[in-house]
Short mmCIF file of C-alpha atoms in Angstrom, two decimals:
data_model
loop_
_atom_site.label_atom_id
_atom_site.label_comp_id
_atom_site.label_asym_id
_atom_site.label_seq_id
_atom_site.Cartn_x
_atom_site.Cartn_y
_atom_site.Cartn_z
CA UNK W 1 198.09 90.51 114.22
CA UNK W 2 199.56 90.25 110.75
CA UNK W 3 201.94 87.24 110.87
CA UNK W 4 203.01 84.21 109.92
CA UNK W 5 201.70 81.74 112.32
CA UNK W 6 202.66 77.85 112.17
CA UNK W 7 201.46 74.93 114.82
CA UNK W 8 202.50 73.12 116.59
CA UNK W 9 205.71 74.74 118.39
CA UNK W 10 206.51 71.61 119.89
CA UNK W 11 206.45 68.28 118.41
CA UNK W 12 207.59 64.73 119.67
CA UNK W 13 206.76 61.97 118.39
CA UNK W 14 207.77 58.24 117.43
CA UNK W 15 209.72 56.78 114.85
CA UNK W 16 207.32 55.98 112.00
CA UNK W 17 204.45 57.92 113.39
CA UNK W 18 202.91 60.60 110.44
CA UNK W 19 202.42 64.06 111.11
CA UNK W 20 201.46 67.42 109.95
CA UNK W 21 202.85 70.97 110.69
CA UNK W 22 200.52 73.78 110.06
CA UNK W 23 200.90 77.55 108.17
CA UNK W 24 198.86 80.26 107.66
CA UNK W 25 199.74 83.71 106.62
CA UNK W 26 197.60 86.87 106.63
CA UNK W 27 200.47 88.97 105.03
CA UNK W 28 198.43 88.79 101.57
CA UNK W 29 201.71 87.07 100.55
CA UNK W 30 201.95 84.94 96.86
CA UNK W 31 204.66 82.90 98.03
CA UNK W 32 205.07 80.69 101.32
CA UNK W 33 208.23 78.28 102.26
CA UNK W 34 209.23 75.95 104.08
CA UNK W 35 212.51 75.82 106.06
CA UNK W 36 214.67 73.49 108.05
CA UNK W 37 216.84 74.54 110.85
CA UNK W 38 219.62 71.94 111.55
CA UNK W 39 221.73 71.30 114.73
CA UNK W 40 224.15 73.33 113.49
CA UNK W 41 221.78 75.85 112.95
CA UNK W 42 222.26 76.40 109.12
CA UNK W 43 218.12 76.87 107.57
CA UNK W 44 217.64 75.41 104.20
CA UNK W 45 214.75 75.52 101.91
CA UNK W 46 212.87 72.91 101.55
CA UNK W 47 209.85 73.61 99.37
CA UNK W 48 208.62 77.14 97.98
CA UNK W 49 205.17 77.60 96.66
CA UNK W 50 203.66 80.35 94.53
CA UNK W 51 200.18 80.53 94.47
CA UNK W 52 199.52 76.76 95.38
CA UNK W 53 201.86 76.19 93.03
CA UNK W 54 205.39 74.15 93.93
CA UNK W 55 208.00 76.35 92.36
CA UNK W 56 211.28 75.19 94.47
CA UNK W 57 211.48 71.22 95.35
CA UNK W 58 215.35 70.92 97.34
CA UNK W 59 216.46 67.28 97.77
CA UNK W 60 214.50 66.55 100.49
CA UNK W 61 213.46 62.91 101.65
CA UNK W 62 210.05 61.93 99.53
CA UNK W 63 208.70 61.25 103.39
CA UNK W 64 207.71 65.05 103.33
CA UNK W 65 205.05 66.52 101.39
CA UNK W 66 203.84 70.14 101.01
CA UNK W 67 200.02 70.79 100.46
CA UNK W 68 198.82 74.21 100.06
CA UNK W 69 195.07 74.32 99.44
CA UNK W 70 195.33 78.22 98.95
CA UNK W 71 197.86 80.86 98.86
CA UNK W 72 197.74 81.44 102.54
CA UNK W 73 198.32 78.23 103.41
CA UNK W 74 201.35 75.63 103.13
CA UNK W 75 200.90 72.36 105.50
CA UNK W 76 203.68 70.10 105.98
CA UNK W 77 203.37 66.18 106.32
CA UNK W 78 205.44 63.97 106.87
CA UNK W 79 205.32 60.12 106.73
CA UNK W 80 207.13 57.70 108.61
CA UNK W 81 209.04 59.57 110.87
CA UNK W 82 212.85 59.01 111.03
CA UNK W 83 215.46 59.94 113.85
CA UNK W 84 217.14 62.57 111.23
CA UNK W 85 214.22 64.63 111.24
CA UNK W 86 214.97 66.07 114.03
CA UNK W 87 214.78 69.43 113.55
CA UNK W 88 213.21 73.20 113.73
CA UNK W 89 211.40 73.52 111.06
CA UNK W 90 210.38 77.44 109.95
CA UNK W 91 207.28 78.47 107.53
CA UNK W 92 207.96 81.83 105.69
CA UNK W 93 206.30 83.88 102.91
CA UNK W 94 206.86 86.29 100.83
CA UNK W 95 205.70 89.03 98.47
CA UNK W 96 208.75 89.84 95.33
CA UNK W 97 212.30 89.56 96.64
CA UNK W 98 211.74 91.48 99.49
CA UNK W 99 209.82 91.32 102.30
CA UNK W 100 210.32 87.66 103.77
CA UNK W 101 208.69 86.97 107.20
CA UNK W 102 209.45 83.76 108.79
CA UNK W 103 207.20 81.75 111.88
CA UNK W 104 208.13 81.50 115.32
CA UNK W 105 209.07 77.18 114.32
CA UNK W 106 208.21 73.59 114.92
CA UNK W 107 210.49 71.92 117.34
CA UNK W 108 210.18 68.49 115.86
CA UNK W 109 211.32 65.91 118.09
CA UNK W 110 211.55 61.76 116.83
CA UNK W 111 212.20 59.49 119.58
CA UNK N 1 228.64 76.22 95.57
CA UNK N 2 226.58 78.38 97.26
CA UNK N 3 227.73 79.26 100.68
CA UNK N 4 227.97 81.94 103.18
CA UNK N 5 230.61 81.96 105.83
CA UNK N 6 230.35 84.26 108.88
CA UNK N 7 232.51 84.95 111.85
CA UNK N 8 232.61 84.81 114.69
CA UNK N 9 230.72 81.91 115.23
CA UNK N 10 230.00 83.63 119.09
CA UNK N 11 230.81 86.64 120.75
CA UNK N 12 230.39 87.76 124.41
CA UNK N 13 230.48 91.92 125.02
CA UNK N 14 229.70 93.99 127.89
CA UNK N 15 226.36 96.19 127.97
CA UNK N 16 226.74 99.32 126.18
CA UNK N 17 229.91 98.24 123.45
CA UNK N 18 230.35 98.11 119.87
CA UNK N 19 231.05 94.93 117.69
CA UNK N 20 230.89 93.82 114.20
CA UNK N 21 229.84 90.94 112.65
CA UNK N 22 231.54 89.55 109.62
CA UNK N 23 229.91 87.94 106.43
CA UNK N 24 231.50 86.25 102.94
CA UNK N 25 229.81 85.10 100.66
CA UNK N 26 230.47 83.28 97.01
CA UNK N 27 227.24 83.27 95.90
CA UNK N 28 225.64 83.57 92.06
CA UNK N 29 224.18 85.03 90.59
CA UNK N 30 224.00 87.57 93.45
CA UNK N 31 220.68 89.21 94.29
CA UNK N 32 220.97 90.82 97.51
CA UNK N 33 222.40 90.42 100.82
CA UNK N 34 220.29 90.78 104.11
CA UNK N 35 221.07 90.77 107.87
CA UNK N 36 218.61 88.53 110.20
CA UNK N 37 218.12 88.78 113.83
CA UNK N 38 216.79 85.31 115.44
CA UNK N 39 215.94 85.62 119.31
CA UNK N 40 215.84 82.08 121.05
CA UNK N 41 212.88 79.70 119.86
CA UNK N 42 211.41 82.56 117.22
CA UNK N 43 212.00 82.96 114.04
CA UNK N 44 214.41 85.09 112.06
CA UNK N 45 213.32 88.79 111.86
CA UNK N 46 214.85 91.02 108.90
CA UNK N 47 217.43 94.43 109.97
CA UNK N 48 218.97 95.05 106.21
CA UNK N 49 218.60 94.37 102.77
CA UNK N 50 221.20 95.51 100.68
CA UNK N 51 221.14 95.06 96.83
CA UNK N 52 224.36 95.68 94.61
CA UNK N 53 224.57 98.65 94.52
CA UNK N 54 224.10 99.40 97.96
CA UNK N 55 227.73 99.76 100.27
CA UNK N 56 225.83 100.80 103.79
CA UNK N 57 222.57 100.48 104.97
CA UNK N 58 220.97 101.38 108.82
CA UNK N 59 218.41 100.61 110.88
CA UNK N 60 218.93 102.00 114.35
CA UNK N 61 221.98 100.88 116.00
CA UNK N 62 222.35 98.11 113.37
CA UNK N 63 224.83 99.46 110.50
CA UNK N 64 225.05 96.78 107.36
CA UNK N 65 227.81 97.07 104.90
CA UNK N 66 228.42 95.40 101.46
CA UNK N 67 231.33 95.16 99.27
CA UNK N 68 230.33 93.59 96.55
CA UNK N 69 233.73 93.42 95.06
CA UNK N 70 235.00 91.15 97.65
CA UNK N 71 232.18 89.75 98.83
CA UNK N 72 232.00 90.55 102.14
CA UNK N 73 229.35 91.81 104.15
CA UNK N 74 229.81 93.31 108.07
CA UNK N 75 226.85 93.72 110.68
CA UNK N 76 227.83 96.82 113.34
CA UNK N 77 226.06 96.93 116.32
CA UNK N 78 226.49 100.68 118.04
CA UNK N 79 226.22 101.04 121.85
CA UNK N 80 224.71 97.49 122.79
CA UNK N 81 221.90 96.20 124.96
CA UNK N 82 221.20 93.20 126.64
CA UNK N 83 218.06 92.81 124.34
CA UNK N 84 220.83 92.43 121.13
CA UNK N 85 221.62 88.91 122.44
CA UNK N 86 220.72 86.71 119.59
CA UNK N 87 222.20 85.03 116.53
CA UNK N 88 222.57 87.11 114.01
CA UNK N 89 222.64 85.49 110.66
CA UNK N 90 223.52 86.94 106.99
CA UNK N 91 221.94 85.43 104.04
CA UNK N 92 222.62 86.27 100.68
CA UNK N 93 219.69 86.15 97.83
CA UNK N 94 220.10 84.11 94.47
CA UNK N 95 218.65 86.27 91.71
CA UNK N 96 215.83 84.91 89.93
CA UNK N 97 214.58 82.12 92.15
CA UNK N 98 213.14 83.41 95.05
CA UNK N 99 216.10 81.28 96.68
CA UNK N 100 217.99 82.00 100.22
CA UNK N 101 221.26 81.06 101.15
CA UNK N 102 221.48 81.25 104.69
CA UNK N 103 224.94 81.48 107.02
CA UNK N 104 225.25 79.61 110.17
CA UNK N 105 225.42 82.73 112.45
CA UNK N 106 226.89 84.32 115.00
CA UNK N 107 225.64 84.22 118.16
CA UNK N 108 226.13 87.58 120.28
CA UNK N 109 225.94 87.92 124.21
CA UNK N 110 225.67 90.82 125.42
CA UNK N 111 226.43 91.16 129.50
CA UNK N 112 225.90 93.20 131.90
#
């Protein structure tokens, strides 16, 4: 299936624990995001990258960091987890200004 | 500031009914507006994209319009199923960025 597939669904985890969430697209896509879905259910970008390379950095906490060690891949880790990252969390890509296709999302739970 | 406002924020209708969905918008510079369809725990799936010059755009029983004079968008839903029930969320494009601007939603029930 062509998609844009991201893991885990579920999360929970500790305060202060690291983790990673996974993405992989097979959409042939340039450009892959990474979104967060707050409680009151607004998304936001977070990072963009084009081609392994970071083109959109938000204000996001410096406790998250992208990697994307090729185009069809964009990882997200995060360090020293904190109660307000709480969140669904959505992958996405792209191809030109059309064409977006977002993951099913991370459930990230910090307890 | 970028920001897209939609209403209702929910809406309950009975099986088989028509309702529209409401969008502003004071975003720049504008690059087009689209129409998303999130079902529970998935992501959101694209219904429209409309660019400026577009005033109506279909897909099915989902009808998107744009004014881009007042900058208002609507989402019409035609004879509705129990499947519609979702959030629907509009989210407006900022030209040269690759940059999405997303609304909160409106979250549609539709009964039986």
């Amino acid at each position: 299936d062509t998609a844009v597939s991201q893991t885990p669904k579920y999360l929970v985890t500790q305060m202060g624990n690291d983790k990673s969430i996974k993405c992989e697209q097979n959409l042939g896509h340039d450009t892959m995001y990474w979104y967060k879905q707050d409680s009151k259910k607004f998304l936001k970008i977070m990072f963009s990258y084009n081609n392994k390379e970071l083109i959109i950095n938000e204000t996001v906490p410096n406790h998250f960091s992208p990697k994307s060690p090729d185009k069809a891949h964009l990882n997200l880790h995060i360090n020293s987890l904190e109660l307000g990252d709480s969140a669904v969390y959505f992958c996405a890509s792209s191809q030109g200004p059309d064409g977006y296709t977002f993951g099913s999302g991370t459930r990230l739970t910090v307890v | 500031k970028n920001q897209v406002e939609q209403s209702p924020q929910s809406l309950i209708i009975l099986e088989g009914k028509n309702c529209t969905l409401q969008c502003n918008y004071t975003v720049s510079p504008f690059s087009n507006l689209r129409w998303y369809k999130q079902d529970t725990g998935r992501g959101p799936v694209s219904l429209t994209i409309m660019t400026f010059s577009e005033n109506t755009k279909s897909n099915g029983r989902y009808t998107a319009t744009l004014d881009a004079d007042t900058k208002q968008s609507s989402l019409h839903i035609t004879a509705s199923q129990l499947s519609d029930s979702a959030s629907y969320i509009c989210v407006v494009s900022v030209q040269y960025g690759n940059k999405l601007v997303f609304g909160a939603g409106t979250i549609l029930r539709v009964k039986s």
